[in-house]
XYZ file of C-alpha atoms in Angstrom:
202
model
C 66.686 -25.884 -2.491
C 67.780 -22.289 -2.084
C 65.950 -19.723 -0.027
C 65.164 -17.817 -3.229
C 63.534 -20.892 -4.785
C 61.469 -21.582 -1.653
C 60.332 -17.971 -1.534
C 59.328 -18.099 -5.201
C 57.254 -21.247 -4.669
C 55.449 -19.720 -1.680
C 54.749 -16.593 -3.704
C 53.282 -18.592 -6.585
C 51.092 -20.613 -4.197
C 49.852 -17.420 -2.550
C 48.999 -15.885 -5.917
C 47.139 -19.016 -7.032
C 45.150 -19.078 -3.784
C 44.278 -15.395 -4.135
C 43.121 -15.873 -7.719
C 40.958 -18.881 -6.826
C 39.123 -16.991 -4.062
C 36.058 -15.384 -5.640
C 34.990 -11.945 -4.460
C 31.631 -11.690 -2.678
C 28.809 -10.868 -5.136
C 27.646 -7.268 -5.182
C 23.868 -7.098 -4.704
C 23.633 -3.315 -4.840
C 21.961 -3.337 -8.266
C 19.248 -5.748 -7.098
C 18.563 -3.581 -4.053
C 18.342 -0.445 -6.194
C 15.983 -2.142 -8.655
C 13.619 -3.220 -5.870
C 13.701 0.159 -4.150
C 13.289 2.052 -7.436
C 9.706 0.781 -7.721
C 8.841 3.253 -4.902
C 5.251 2.179 -4.319
C 3.860 -1.284 -4.904
C 0.098 -1.857 -4.682
C -0.925 -5.386 -3.798
C -4.648 -5.215 -2.916
C -7.709 -3.007 -3.239
C -11.285 -3.019 -1.978
C -14.231 -1.236 -3.592
C -16.459 0.755 -1.218
C -19.738 2.558 -1.925
C -20.754 5.441 0.324
C -24.260 6.937 0.414
C -25.209 10.355 1.745
C -28.646 11.917 2.195
C -29.954 15.447 2.529
C -33.492 16.123 3.692
C -35.292 19.356 4.424
C -38.882 19.305 5.631
C -39.300 22.762 7.152
C -42.867 23.224 8.333
C -43.074 26.701 6.874
C -42.220 25.547 3.341
C -44.484 23.608 1.000
C -43.281 20.262 -0.360
C -40.409 17.933 0.384
C -36.751 18.296 -0.486
C -35.024 14.937 -0.248
C -31.975 13.736 -2.165
C -29.790 10.644 -1.873
C -26.412 10.456 -3.598
C -23.662 7.864 -3.615
C -20.116 7.524 -4.857
C -17.703 4.654 -5.273
C -14.167 4.723 -3.979
C -11.408 2.257 -3.192
C -9.211 1.269 -0.314
C -5.725 0.449 -1.536
C -3.071 -1.560 0.259
C 0.501 -0.796 -0.776
C 4.125 -1.027 0.346
C 6.376 2.020 0.197
C 9.627 0.532 -1.078
C 11.435 3.808 -0.355
C 11.487 2.568 3.246
C 13.571 -0.476 2.273
C 17.091 -0.101 3.686
C 20.215 -1.902 2.380
C 20.414 -3.940 5.590
C 16.907 -5.268 4.913
C 18.440 -7.547 2.265
C 20.792 -10.108 3.805
C 22.448 -12.670 1.549
C 23.983 -15.922 2.781
C 26.277 -17.124 0.021
C 27.033 -20.432 1.734
C 23.388 -21.536 1.813
C 22.326 -19.376 -1.175
C 19.606 -17.834 0.987
C 18.404 -14.253 1.128
C 16.440 -12.749 4.019
C 14.359 -9.722 3.053
C 12.482 -7.569 5.559
C 9.731 -5.640 3.790
C 8.250 -2.341 5.008
C 4.752 -2.587 6.519
C 1.586 -2.534 4.432
C -0.101 0.891 4.303
C -3.783 1.486 3.561
C -5.394 4.599 2.107
C -8.615 5.902 0.602
C -7.911 6.265 -3.108
C -9.054 9.776 -3.865
C -12.095 11.941 -3.249
C -12.754 13.045 -6.815
C -15.173 10.211 -7.602
C -18.365 11.209 -9.375
C -21.500 11.520 -7.230
C -24.429 9.454 -8.513
C -28.043 10.401 -7.858
C -29.864 7.492 -6.232
C -33.106 9.238 -5.267
C -34.539 12.724 -5.446
C -37.887 14.170 -4.342
C -37.962 17.943 -4.647
C -41.283 19.788 -4.462
C -42.129 22.417 -7.053
C -41.709 25.156 -4.453
C -38.305 23.903 -3.390
C -34.901 24.767 -4.821
C -32.835 22.222 -6.731
C -29.692 20.675 -5.256
C -26.868 23.020 -6.237
C -23.326 21.923 -7.198
C -22.058 23.609 -4.026
C -24.492 21.601 -1.913
C -23.463 18.369 -3.630
C -19.823 19.197 -2.938
C -20.624 19.660 0.765
C -22.537 16.387 0.773
C -19.521 14.655 -0.693
C -17.202 16.124 1.926
C -19.595 14.945 4.615
C -19.783 11.473 3.062
C -16.004 11.254 2.877
C -15.620 12.227 6.552
C -18.239 9.660 7.558
C -16.599 6.975 5.436
C -13.192 7.622 6.958
C -14.634 7.396 10.451
C -16.509 4.184 9.642
C -13.440 2.514 8.170
C -11.189 3.512 11.052
C -13.705 2.035 13.458
C -13.946 -1.271 11.606
C -10.702 -3.331 11.734
C -12.172 -5.953 9.383
C -11.311 -3.819 6.342
C -7.685 -3.494 7.368
C -7.356 -7.144 8.283
C -8.720 -8.297 4.925
C -6.575 -5.910 2.903
C -3.480 -6.422 5.035
C -3.684 -10.196 4.780
C -4.271 -10.163 1.017
C -1.479 -7.640 0.407
C 1.015 -9.640 2.488
C 0.183 -12.861 0.659
C 0.616 -11.223 -2.744
C 3.820 -9.473 -1.670
C 5.298 -12.744 -0.419
C 4.405 -14.457 -3.685
C 5.880 -11.630 -5.760
C 9.195 -11.387 -3.904
C 9.470 -15.153 -3.607
C 9.405 -15.450 -7.415
C 11.663 -12.420 -7.912
C 14.402 -13.613 -5.552
C 14.222 -17.236 -6.642
C 15.014 -16.043 -10.165
C 18.290 -14.595 -8.834
C 19.350 -18.039 -7.631
C 18.601 -17.629 -3.922
C 16.048 -19.198 -1.612
C 14.071 -16.284 -0.139
C 12.964 -15.907 3.466
C 10.460 -13.062 3.609
C 9.554 -11.010 6.677
C 7.648 -7.782 7.347
C 9.100 -5.174 9.662
C 5.877 -4.962 11.690
C 4.988 -8.653 11.725
C 5.205 -8.957 15.488
C 3.171 -5.774 16.061
C -0.215 -6.223 14.412
C -3.185 -4.211 15.560
C -6.693 -3.575 14.307
C -6.229 0.146 14.879
C -5.032 2.213 11.958
C -5.205 5.673 10.479
C -6.487 6.317 6.979
C -5.221 9.178 4.905
C -6.781 10.676 1.818
C -4.853 10.320 -1.395
C -5.719 12.921 -4.038
């Protein structure tokens, strides 16, 4: 066998080996689709806040008492904009994907809820509750509500736990449909505290 023939055979074998080796799958599109969602809400909790105004000045005749309430929501969501490419790690050999999700965030869902009159006792010599006064009452109620929620970790724990469970279920189904066995983590799983800050979302 000539050197030329041997070289040709080696070249053919090399080409066949190169053609049989499949390139690693590109998961960029899947990452972009997940991140494109931006904000994913997984849990909410209805909250009713009551506020009272009472004026009983001794020099004025009659009472002036009013009680109003409004309903709002706490929402638990994940900001998928925080998901980085390295948070999705695929193992082609075991067909497993590890995904590290951003932490769950919690917010008060708006302050534009309608105030409902629960009770009112205004004497005939007293002025009615003005729209400006109701607006101030609502601002006061919102500040009180925020303080109450920040001081009560139970709300966060309930929402956080529910949101994590639903997020795990959602991404487990999503990634299984791509042919991989998912292993789901949260970036703050080892740092869990009852303290948290609420922000208003208008």
